[in-house]
Amino acid sequence: MQTFAKNIAALLLLSSLDAYGAGSKVLATGGATSIEGGAGGGIVPWAVINGYGSSGQWSVTGAVSQVGVDDFTLNSRSISLSYDNKYELSLGRQQLQLDSMGGELNQQIIGLKYKIAGELLYSAMPQISIGVQQKKQLDFAVPAAVGARDEQGTDIYLAASKVWLDAVWGRNVLLNATVRATKGLQTGLLGFGTSSDNGYQYVGEFSAVLLLTPQWAIGAEFKQKPDELAFAREDHWRDLFVAWFANKHLSVVAGHVDLGSIATFRNQTGYYLALESTWAF
Amino acid sequence: MGILIRALLLLVLTGCSSSPEPKDWLYQQLGGAPGLEQLADGLLREIEQDRQIVHHFKDTDIARFRKLLIEQFCELSGGPCKYSGATMQESHTGFQITEADFDNLVGHLIKVMTEQQVPVAAQNRLLAKLAPMYKDVVYR
C-alpha cells in the first residue's frame, strides 16, 4: 500500500505539467489501462491504442491499479509504448495477495497490439485491433497444486471499439467487444490449462461507456471466463466504473467489481481504483 | 403496478411530444450567425498557433477560408446558409493531411466550443456531422 501511495504521488506530480507532450488524439480516446497492461477499460482490452500519440507520434503510458475484494487484493502496474496510433507494446506485472489464505501470486504479462482497421471516432466501421498477451505465472507452486498444467500461456484477442458521437441524450457512447482465446485459469493468476483440458477456450468481453462530458465517463464491463479448474468454480467478471480524464496526462478510474467465486471463496466483490499517466512525443 | 406503468407511459409520450426539435436547433445552440463567426475566429486563432498544421494554410486566402468555414458550419447546423465552396475531397487533395493533423483540428474545435460555452450535446452534434468527413480530408 505504501508503494501504491508513492506511485500515486509520483503520477500526480508528473501530471501537473499540462501542455508539454500532450499528443494529438482527442481526450479520452486513449481509453484507460486495463489490469493486463494495454489500453482498455478495467478488465477488458480494447481496440484502442494506449496514450494520445496520433499518426507519426509515440506515447509512453504508466498505470497502477488495485482491486480489493473480500479475500484477495490484486495490485497491477504496467508501462506501455505506442507508436502511430497503430502499435502498442505493454509490460505488466500483477501481484495477487491471498489475504485470507496468506501468500501471493505474481504474474508478468507482455502484450502486443496492432490496429488493423477503422478509426475510433471517424469511421463508420469500428476500430479493430488484434493482440497477443504472453503471460507467465512466477509463483507456480500453488497453481500447480490446485491443478494447473503450465506456468505460461499465450492469449490472443480480436477487439472492436467504436465511439458513436451524439448517441444518447446528446452524449457520446463507446462500445467495445473483444473475443479472446485463452488457456488462463483466473486470467493466468492460477496458471494455464489443466491435466484434463489443454485446449484454448474462447470467451467474449464487453464494455459500454457513456461519456457525460469530455472529461467524465461512466461505464460497465462484462468479462466471460472459462471454468476449467476441478477444485473450484470460476465465474465471469463484472464491473461498473466512473472515469475522470483530468487532461492528456492523467486519468483516474474508480469502480465496483464483482468477481464471483475465486478459488472456493465465494461472492468476491469490492472496489477498483486505477491511475494512468501518459506522455506523447 | 398499473398506475406505475401508465405514469411511465405518460412520461415517455410527453417526453417525446413536448420537444419537436426545430430544424435549426444546432445553429441556435452554436449562437446563430454571431456565434459561428466567433467559432471561426477562435478556430483560426488556434490554427495560427499550431505549428503542426499551420503550414497547410500558407497559401490559403484566410478571408475566403473564414467565409466558407462559416457557411459550412451554418449549413451543417441547419442555419439559413448555403455552402458555396468545393467538396471536402476537392479542397483537401494534395495537402497530405495526416490523422494527427485532423485530430488536432478536432481538439481545437472542442476547445473553442467549450470556451464559448456551447453545451456538450450541441458540441457532440456538430462533431457527429464533421467526423464522417475524415475519409475525404485525410491522406488525400
Coordinates of C-alpha atoms in Angstrom, one line a residue:
Chain A
M1 CA 0.0 0.0 0.0
Q2 CA 2.9 2.3 0.7
T3 CA 4.4 1.8 -2.7
F4 CA 0.9 2.3 -4.2
A5 CA 0.7 5.7 -2.4
K6 CA 4.2 6.6 -3.6
N7 CA 3.2 5.7 -7.2
I8 CA 0.1 7.9 -6.9
A9 CA 2.2 10.9 -5.6
A10 CA 4.7 10.5 -8.5
L11 CA 1.9 10.3 -11.1
L12 CA 0.2 13.4 -9.7
L13 CA 3.4 15.3 -9.8
L14 CA 4.2 14.3 -13.4
S15 CA 0.7 15.1 -14.5
S16 CA 0.7 18.6 -13.2
L17 CA 2.6 19.7 -16.3
D18 CA -0.3 20.0 -18.8
A19 CA 0.8 21.4 -22.1
Y20 CA 4.0 19.6 -22.7
G21 CA 3.9 16.2 -24.6
A22 CA 0.2 16.0 -24.9
G23 CA -0.2 14.2 -28.2
S24 CA -2.8 14.9 -30.8
K25 CA -5.6 12.3 -30.1
V26 CA -8.8 13.7 -28.6
L27 CA -9.1 13.5 -24.8
A28 CA -10.3 10.1 -23.5
T29 CA -9.7 8.3 -26.9
G30 CA -6.7 6.6 -25.5
G31 CA -9.0 4.8 -23.1
A32 CA -7.8 3.7 -19.7
T33 CA -5.2 1.0 -19.0
S34 CA -6.6 -2.5 -18.2
I35 CA -5.2 -4.6 -15.3
E36 CA -3.3 -6.6 -18.0
G37 CA -1.4 -3.5 -19.2
G38 CA -2.7 -2.3 -22.6
A39 CA -5.4 0.2 -23.4
G40 CA -8.8 -0.8 -22.4
G41 CA -11.4 -0.5 -19.7
G42 CA -10.5 -2.0 -16.4
I43 CA -10.8 -5.7 -17.2
V44 CA -11.3 -5.7 -21.0
P45 CA -8.6 -5.0 -23.6
W46 CA -10.0 -2.6 -26.3
A47 CA -9.1 -2.0 -29.9
V48 CA -7.9 1.5 -28.8
I49 CA -4.2 2.2 -28.7
N50 CA -2.8 3.5 -25.4
G51 CA -2.0 7.1 -24.9
Y52 CA -2.6 10.2 -27.1
G53 CA 0.0 9.7 -29.8
S54 CA -1.6 10.0 -33.2
S55 CA -0.1 9.3 -36.6
G56 CA 3.7 9.5 -36.5
Q57 CA 3.7 10.1 -32.7
W58 CA 4.9 8.0 -29.8
S59 CA 3.4 7.7 -26.4
V60 CA 4.5 6.2 -23.1
T61 CA 1.9 5.3 -20.6
G62 CA 2.3 4.2 -17.0
A63 CA -0.5 2.8 -14.9
V64 CA -1.2 1.4 -11.5
S65 CA -4.3 -0.2 -10.2
Q66 CA -5.7 -2.0 -7.2
V67 CA -8.7 -4.4 -7.0
G68 CA -9.8 -5.1 -3.4
V69 CA -12.3 -7.9 -2.9
D70 CA -13.3 -9.8 0.3
D71 CA -10.4 -12.3 0.3
F72 CA -8.0 -11.0 -2.3
T73 CA -6.1 -7.9 -3.4
L74 CA -4.8 -7.5 -6.9
N75 CA -2.1 -4.9 -7.5
S76 CA -1.3 -4.3 -11.1
R77 CA 1.3 -2.0 -12.7
S78 CA 2.3 -1.6 -16.3
I79 CA 4.2 0.5 -18.7
S80 CA 3.3 0.7 -22.4
L81 CA 4.8 2.2 -25.5
S82 CA 2.7 3.1 -28.5
Y83 CA 3.5 4.4 -32.0
D84 CA 1.5 5.8 -34.9
N85 CA -1.8 5.1 -33.1
K86 CA -1.3 1.6 -34.5
Y87 CA 1.2 -0.4 -32.4
E88 CA 1.2 -0.9 -28.7
L89 CA 3.7 -2.8 -26.6
S90 CA 2.9 -3.3 -22.9
L91 CA 4.7 -4.8 -19.9
G92 CA 2.5 -5.6 -17.0
R93 CA 3.1 -7.1 -13.6
Q94 CA 0.3 -8.4 -11.3
Q95 CA 0.5 -9.3 -7.7
L96 CA -2.4 -11.2 -6.2
Q97 CA -2.4 -11.1 -2.5
L98 CA -4.2 -14.0 -0.9
D99 CA -5.4 -12.0 2.1
S100 CA -7.3 -14.9 3.7
M101 CA -5.0 -17.8 2.8
G102 CA -1.7 -15.9 3.1
G103 CA 0.9 -15.6 0.4
E104 CA 0.9 -14.0 -3.0
L105 CA 1.0 -15.0 -6.7
N106 CA 2.8 -12.8 -9.2
Q107 CA 2.2 -12.8 -12.9
Q108 CA 4.0 -10.9 -15.7
I109 CA 2.3 -10.0 -19.0
I110 CA 3.9 -8.9 -22.2
G111 CA 1.3 -7.5 -24.6
L112 CA 1.4 -6.6 -28.2
K113 CA -1.5 -4.9 -30.0
Y114 CA -1.8 -3.9 -33.7
K115 CA -4.6 -1.8 -35.1
I116 CA -5.9 -3.5 -38.3
A117 CA -8.6 -1.1 -39.5
G118 CA -11.0 1.7 -38.7
E119 CA -10.8 5.0 -36.7
L120 CA -12.5 5.0 -33.3
L121 CA -14.1 8.4 -33.8
Y122 CA -14.2 9.0 -37.5
S123 CA -15.1 5.8 -39.5
A124 CA -18.4 4.1 -39.8
M125 CA -16.7 0.8 -39.2
P126 CA -15.3 0.2 -35.7
Q127 CA -11.6 0.4 -34.9
I128 CA -10.4 -3.2 -35.0
S129 CA -7.2 -4.5 -33.4
I130 CA -5.6 -7.8 -32.8
G131 CA -3.5 -8.5 -29.7
V132 CA -1.4 -11.2 -28.0
Q133 CA -0.5 -11.5 -24.4
Q134 CA 2.4 -13.6 -23.3
K135 CA 1.7 -14.4 -19.6
K136 CA 3.9 -16.1 -17.1
Q137 CA 2.9 -17.1 -13.5
L138 CA 6.0 -16.5 -11.4
D139 CA 4.8 -18.4 -8.4
F140 CA 3.6 -21.7 -9.9
A141 CA 3.7 -23.9 -6.8
V142 CA 0.2 -23.1 -5.6
P143 CA -1.4 -23.1 -9.1
A144 CA 0.3 -26.5 -9.8
A145 CA -1.1 -27.8 -6.5
V146 CA -4.6 -26.9 -7.4
G147 CA -4.5 -28.5 -10.9
A148 CA -2.9 -26.0 -13.4
R149 CA -0.8 -27.6 -16.1
D150 CA 1.5 -24.8 -17.3
E151 CA 3.1 -21.7 -15.7
Q152 CA 2.9 -19.9 -19.1
G153 CA 0.2 -19.2 -21.6
T154 CA -0.5 -17.0 -24.6
D155 CA -3.8 -15.2 -25.0
I156 CA -4.9 -14.0 -28.4
Y157 CA -7.7 -11.5 -28.9
L158 CA -9.6 -9.6 -31.5
A159 CA -11.2 -6.3 -30.3
A160 CA -13.6 -3.9 -32.0
S161 CA -14.2 -0.4 -30.5
K162 CA -16.3 2.4 -31.7
V163 CA -17.5 5.8 -30.4
W164 CA -20.9 7.0 -31.5
L165 CA -21.0 10.8 -31.3
D166 CA -24.2 12.3 -30.1
A167 CA -25.7 8.9 -29.4
V168 CA -27.7 9.1 -26.2
W169 CA -29.1 12.4 -24.7
G170 CA -26.5 14.2 -26.9
R171 CA -23.7 12.2 -25.2
N172 CA -21.1 10.1 -26.9
V173 CA -21.1 6.4 -26.3
L174 CA -18.2 3.9 -26.7
L175 CA -18.9 0.2 -27.2
N176 CA -16.2 -2.5 -27.2
A177 CA -16.4 -6.2 -28.0
T178 CA -13.4 -8.5 -27.6
V179 CA -13.1 -12.2 -28.4
R180 CA -10.2 -13.9 -26.6
A181 CA -8.7 -17.3 -27.0
T182 CA -7.1 -18.3 -23.7
K183 CA -6.0 -21.2 -21.5
G184 CA -5.8 -19.0 -18.5
L185 CA -7.2 -20.0 -15.2
Q186 CA -8.5 -16.9 -13.4
T187 CA -6.7 -15.0 -16.3
G188 CA -3.5 -16.9 -15.6
L189 CA -3.2 -15.9 -12.0
L190 CA -3.8 -19.6 -11.3
G191 CA -1.8 -20.9 -14.2
F192 CA -2.8 -22.2 -17.7
G193 CA -4.6 -25.3 -18.8
T194 CA -5.4 -28.4 -16.8
S195 CA -4.4 -32.0 -16.9
S196 CA -7.8 -32.9 -18.5
D197 CA -8.0 -30.0 -20.9
N198 CA -5.1 -28.2 -22.6
G199 CA -7.2 -26.6 -25.3
Y200 CA -8.0 -23.0 -25.9
Q201 CA -11.2 -21.6 -24.6
Y202 CA -13.0 -18.8 -26.5
V203 CA -14.6 -16.0 -24.4
G204 CA -16.3 -12.7 -25.1
E205 CA -15.6 -9.5 -23.2
F206 CA -17.7 -6.3 -23.4
S207 CA -17.5 -2.7 -22.3
A208 CA -20.1 0.1 -22.6
V209 CA -19.1 3.7 -21.8
L210 CA -21.2 6.8 -21.7
L211 CA -19.1 10.0 -22.0
L212 CA -21.1 12.5 -19.9
T213 CA -18.6 15.3 -20.7
P214 CA -15.3 15.4 -22.5
Q215 CA -13.7 14.6 -19.1
W216 CA -16.1 12.4 -17.3
A217 CA -17.4 8.9 -18.2
I218 CA -19.3 6.1 -16.6
G219 CA -19.2 2.5 -17.8
A220 CA -19.9 -1.1 -17.3
E221 CA -17.9 -4.2 -18.3
F222 CA -18.5 -7.9 -18.6
K223 CA -15.7 -10.4 -18.9
Q224 CA -16.7 -14.0 -19.7
K225 CA -14.3 -16.5 -18.2
P226 CA -13.7 -20.2 -18.7
D227 CA -14.4 -22.6 -15.9
E228 CA -11.8 -25.3 -16.1
L229 CA -10.4 -26.0 -12.7
A230 CA -11.8 -29.0 -10.8
F231 CA -11.3 -27.8 -7.3
A232 CA -13.2 -24.5 -7.5
R233 CA -15.7 -22.8 -9.7
E234 CA -14.6 -19.8 -11.8
D235 CA -17.1 -17.0 -12.5
H236 CA -17.5 -14.3 -15.1
W237 CA -16.3 -10.8 -14.0
R238 CA -18.3 -7.6 -14.0
D239 CA -17.6 -4.0 -13.1
L240 CA -19.2 -0.6 -13.0
F241 CA -16.9 2.4 -13.1
V242 CA -16.5 6.2 -13.2
A243 CA -13.6 7.6 -15.2
W244 CA -12.1 11.1 -15.0
F245 CA -9.8 12.3 -17.7
A246 CA -8.1 15.3 -16.0
N247 CA -6.1 16.1 -19.1
K248 CA -4.0 14.3 -21.7
H249 CA -1.6 13.2 -18.9
L250 CA -3.7 11.9 -16.1
S251 CA -6.8 9.7 -15.7
V252 CA -8.4 8.1 -12.7
V253 CA -10.9 5.3 -12.7
A254 CA -12.8 4.1 -9.7
G255 CA -15.3 1.3 -9.8
H256 CA -17.1 -1.6 -8.2
V257 CA -16.2 -5.1 -9.2
D258 CA -18.0 -8.5 -8.9
L259 CA -15.5 -11.3 -9.5
G260 CA -17.8 -14.1 -8.3
S261 CA -16.2 -17.2 -6.9
I262 CA -12.3 -17.3 -6.8
A263 CA -10.5 -20.5 -5.6
T264 CA -13.5 -21.6 -3.4
F265 CA -14.0 -18.1 -1.9
R266 CA -17.5 -17.0 -3.0
N267 CA -19.1 -13.7 -3.8
Q268 CA -15.9 -11.7 -4.2
T269 CA -17.0 -8.1 -4.6
G270 CA -15.2 -4.9 -3.9
Y271 CA -13.5 -1.8 -5.3
Y272 CA -11.3 -1.0 -8.3
L273 CA -9.0 2.0 -8.4
A274 CA -6.7 2.9 -11.3
L275 CA -4.4 5.8 -12.2
E276 CA -2.8 6.4 -15.5
S277 CA -0.2 8.9 -16.6
T278 CA 0.7 9.2 -20.3
W279 CA 3.1 11.2 -22.4
A280 CA 3.3 11.7 -26.1
F281 CA 6.2 12.9 -28.3
Chain B
M1 CA -48.3 -1.5 -10.8
G2 CA -50.9 -0.5 -13.4
I3 CA -50.6 3.1 -12.2
L4 CA -46.8 3.0 -12.4
I5 CA -46.9 1.7 -16.0
R6 CA -49.4 4.4 -17.0
A7 CA -47.4 7.1 -15.4
L8 CA -44.2 5.8 -17.1
L9 CA -46.1 5.8 -20.5
L10 CA -47.3 9.3 -20.0
L11 CA -43.8 10.4 -19.2
V12 CA -42.4 8.8 -22.3
L13 CA -45.2 10.2 -24.5
T14 CA -44.9 13.7 -23.2
G15 CA -41.2 13.5 -23.3
C16 CA -41.3 12.7 -27.0
S17 CA -44.1 15.2 -28.0
S18 CA -43.1 18.2 -26.0
S19 CA -39.8 18.7 -27.8
P20 CA -40.1 18.6 -31.5
E21 CA -36.6 19.9 -32.2
P22 CA -36.5 22.8 -34.6
K23 CA -34.6 22.3 -37.8
D24 CA -32.1 25.0 -36.8
W25 CA -31.6 23.7 -33.2
L26 CA -27.8 23.2 -33.6
Y27 CA -27.5 26.6 -35.4
Q28 CA -29.2 28.3 -32.4
Q29 CA -27.1 26.3 -29.9
L30 CA -23.9 27.5 -31.6
G31 CA -25.1 31.1 -31.2
G32 CA -26.5 31.8 -34.7
A33 CA -24.6 34.0 -37.1
P34 CA -22.5 35.8 -34.5
G35 CA -21.8 32.5 -32.7
L36 CA -20.5 31.0 -35.9
E37 CA -18.3 34.0 -36.6
Q38 CA -16.8 33.7 -33.1
L39 CA -16.3 30.0 -33.6
A40 CA -14.5 30.5 -37.0
D41 CA -12.3 33.3 -35.5
G42 CA -11.5 31.1 -32.4
L43 CA -10.6 28.2 -34.7
L44 CA -8.3 30.4 -36.9
R45 CA -6.5 31.6 -33.8
E46 CA -5.9 28.0 -32.7
I47 CA -4.7 27.0 -36.1
E48 CA -2.4 30.0 -36.3
Q49 CA -0.7 28.9 -33.0
D50 CA -0.4 25.2 -34.0
R51 CA 3.0 24.6 -35.6
Q52 CA 1.9 21.1 -36.7
I53 CA -0.9 22.2 -39.0
V54 CA -0.4 25.9 -39.7
H55 CA 1.8 25.2 -42.7
H56 CA -1.1 23.7 -44.6
F57 CA -2.6 27.2 -44.7
K58 CA 0.5 29.1 -46.0
D59 CA -1.1 29.6 -49.5
T60 CA -4.7 30.0 -48.1
D61 CA -6.8 33.1 -48.6
I62 CA -7.8 33.4 -45.0
A63 CA -10.7 35.8 -45.5
R64 CA -12.2 33.4 -48.1
F65 CA -11.5 30.3 -45.9
R66 CA -13.2 32.0 -42.9
K67 CA -16.3 32.8 -45.1
L68 CA -16.5 29.3 -46.4
L69 CA -16.0 27.8 -42.9
I70 CA -18.9 29.9 -41.5
E71 CA -21.1 28.9 -44.5
Q72 CA -20.3 25.3 -44.0
F73 CA -21.0 25.3 -40.2
C74 CA -24.1 27.3 -40.9
E75 CA -25.5 24.9 -43.4
L76 CA -24.4 21.8 -41.4
S77 CA -26.2 23.1 -38.3
G78 CA -29.4 23.8 -40.1
G79 CA -28.9 27.6 -40.4
P80 CA -30.1 29.8 -43.3
C81 CA -26.9 29.4 -45.5
K82 CA -25.7 27.5 -48.5
Y83 CA -22.0 26.3 -48.6
S84 CA -20.5 27.7 -51.8
G85 CA -17.1 26.0 -51.7
A86 CA -15.6 22.9 -53.2
T87 CA -16.3 19.5 -51.8
M88 CA -14.2 18.4 -48.9
Q89 CA -12.3 15.9 -51.0
E90 CA -11.5 18.5 -53.7
S91 CA -10.4 21.2 -51.3
H92 CA -8.0 18.8 -49.3
T93 CA -6.5 16.8 -52.1
G94 CA -2.7 17.3 -52.4
F95 CA -2.3 18.6 -48.8
Q96 CA -1.3 15.3 -47.3
I97 CA -3.3 16.0 -44.2
T98 CA -2.5 13.3 -41.6
E99 CA -4.6 11.7 -38.9
A100 CA -2.7 13.8 -36.3
D101 CA -3.5 17.0 -38.2
F102 CA -7.2 16.0 -38.2
D103 CA -7.1 15.1 -34.5
N104 CA -5.5 18.5 -33.7
L105 CA -8.2 20.4 -35.6
V106 CA -10.9 18.4 -33.8
G107 CA -9.2 19.2 -30.5
H108 CA -9.1 22.9 -31.4
L109 CA -12.8 22.9 -32.3
I110 CA -13.7 21.3 -28.9
K111 CA -11.6 23.8 -27.1
V112 CA -13.1 26.8 -28.8
M113 CA -16.7 25.5 -28.4
T114 CA -16.0 24.9 -24.7
E115 CA -14.6 28.4 -24.3
Q116 CA -17.7 29.8 -26.0
Q117 CA -19.9 27.7 -23.6
V118 CA -21.6 25.7 -26.3
P119 CA -23.5 22.9 -24.5
V120 CA -21.9 19.4 -24.6
A121 CA -24.9 18.0 -26.6
A122 CA -24.5 20.6 -29.3
Q123 CA -20.7 20.1 -29.4
N124 CA -21.3 16.4 -30.0
R125 CA -23.9 17.1 -32.6
L126 CA -21.5 19.2 -34.6
L127 CA -18.7 16.7 -34.2
A128 CA -21.0 13.9 -35.4
K129 CA -21.7 15.9 -38.6
L130 CA -17.9 16.6 -39.1
A131 CA -16.5 13.2 -38.2
P132 CA -17.6 11.4 -41.5
M133 CA -15.5 14.0 -43.5
Y134 CA -12.4 12.3 -42.2
K135 CA -12.2 10.0 -45.2
D136 CA -12.4 12.9 -47.6
V137 CA -9.8 15.0 -45.8
V138 CA -7.0 12.8 -44.6
Y139 CA -4.2 11.3 -46.7
R140 CA -5.5 12.8 -50.0

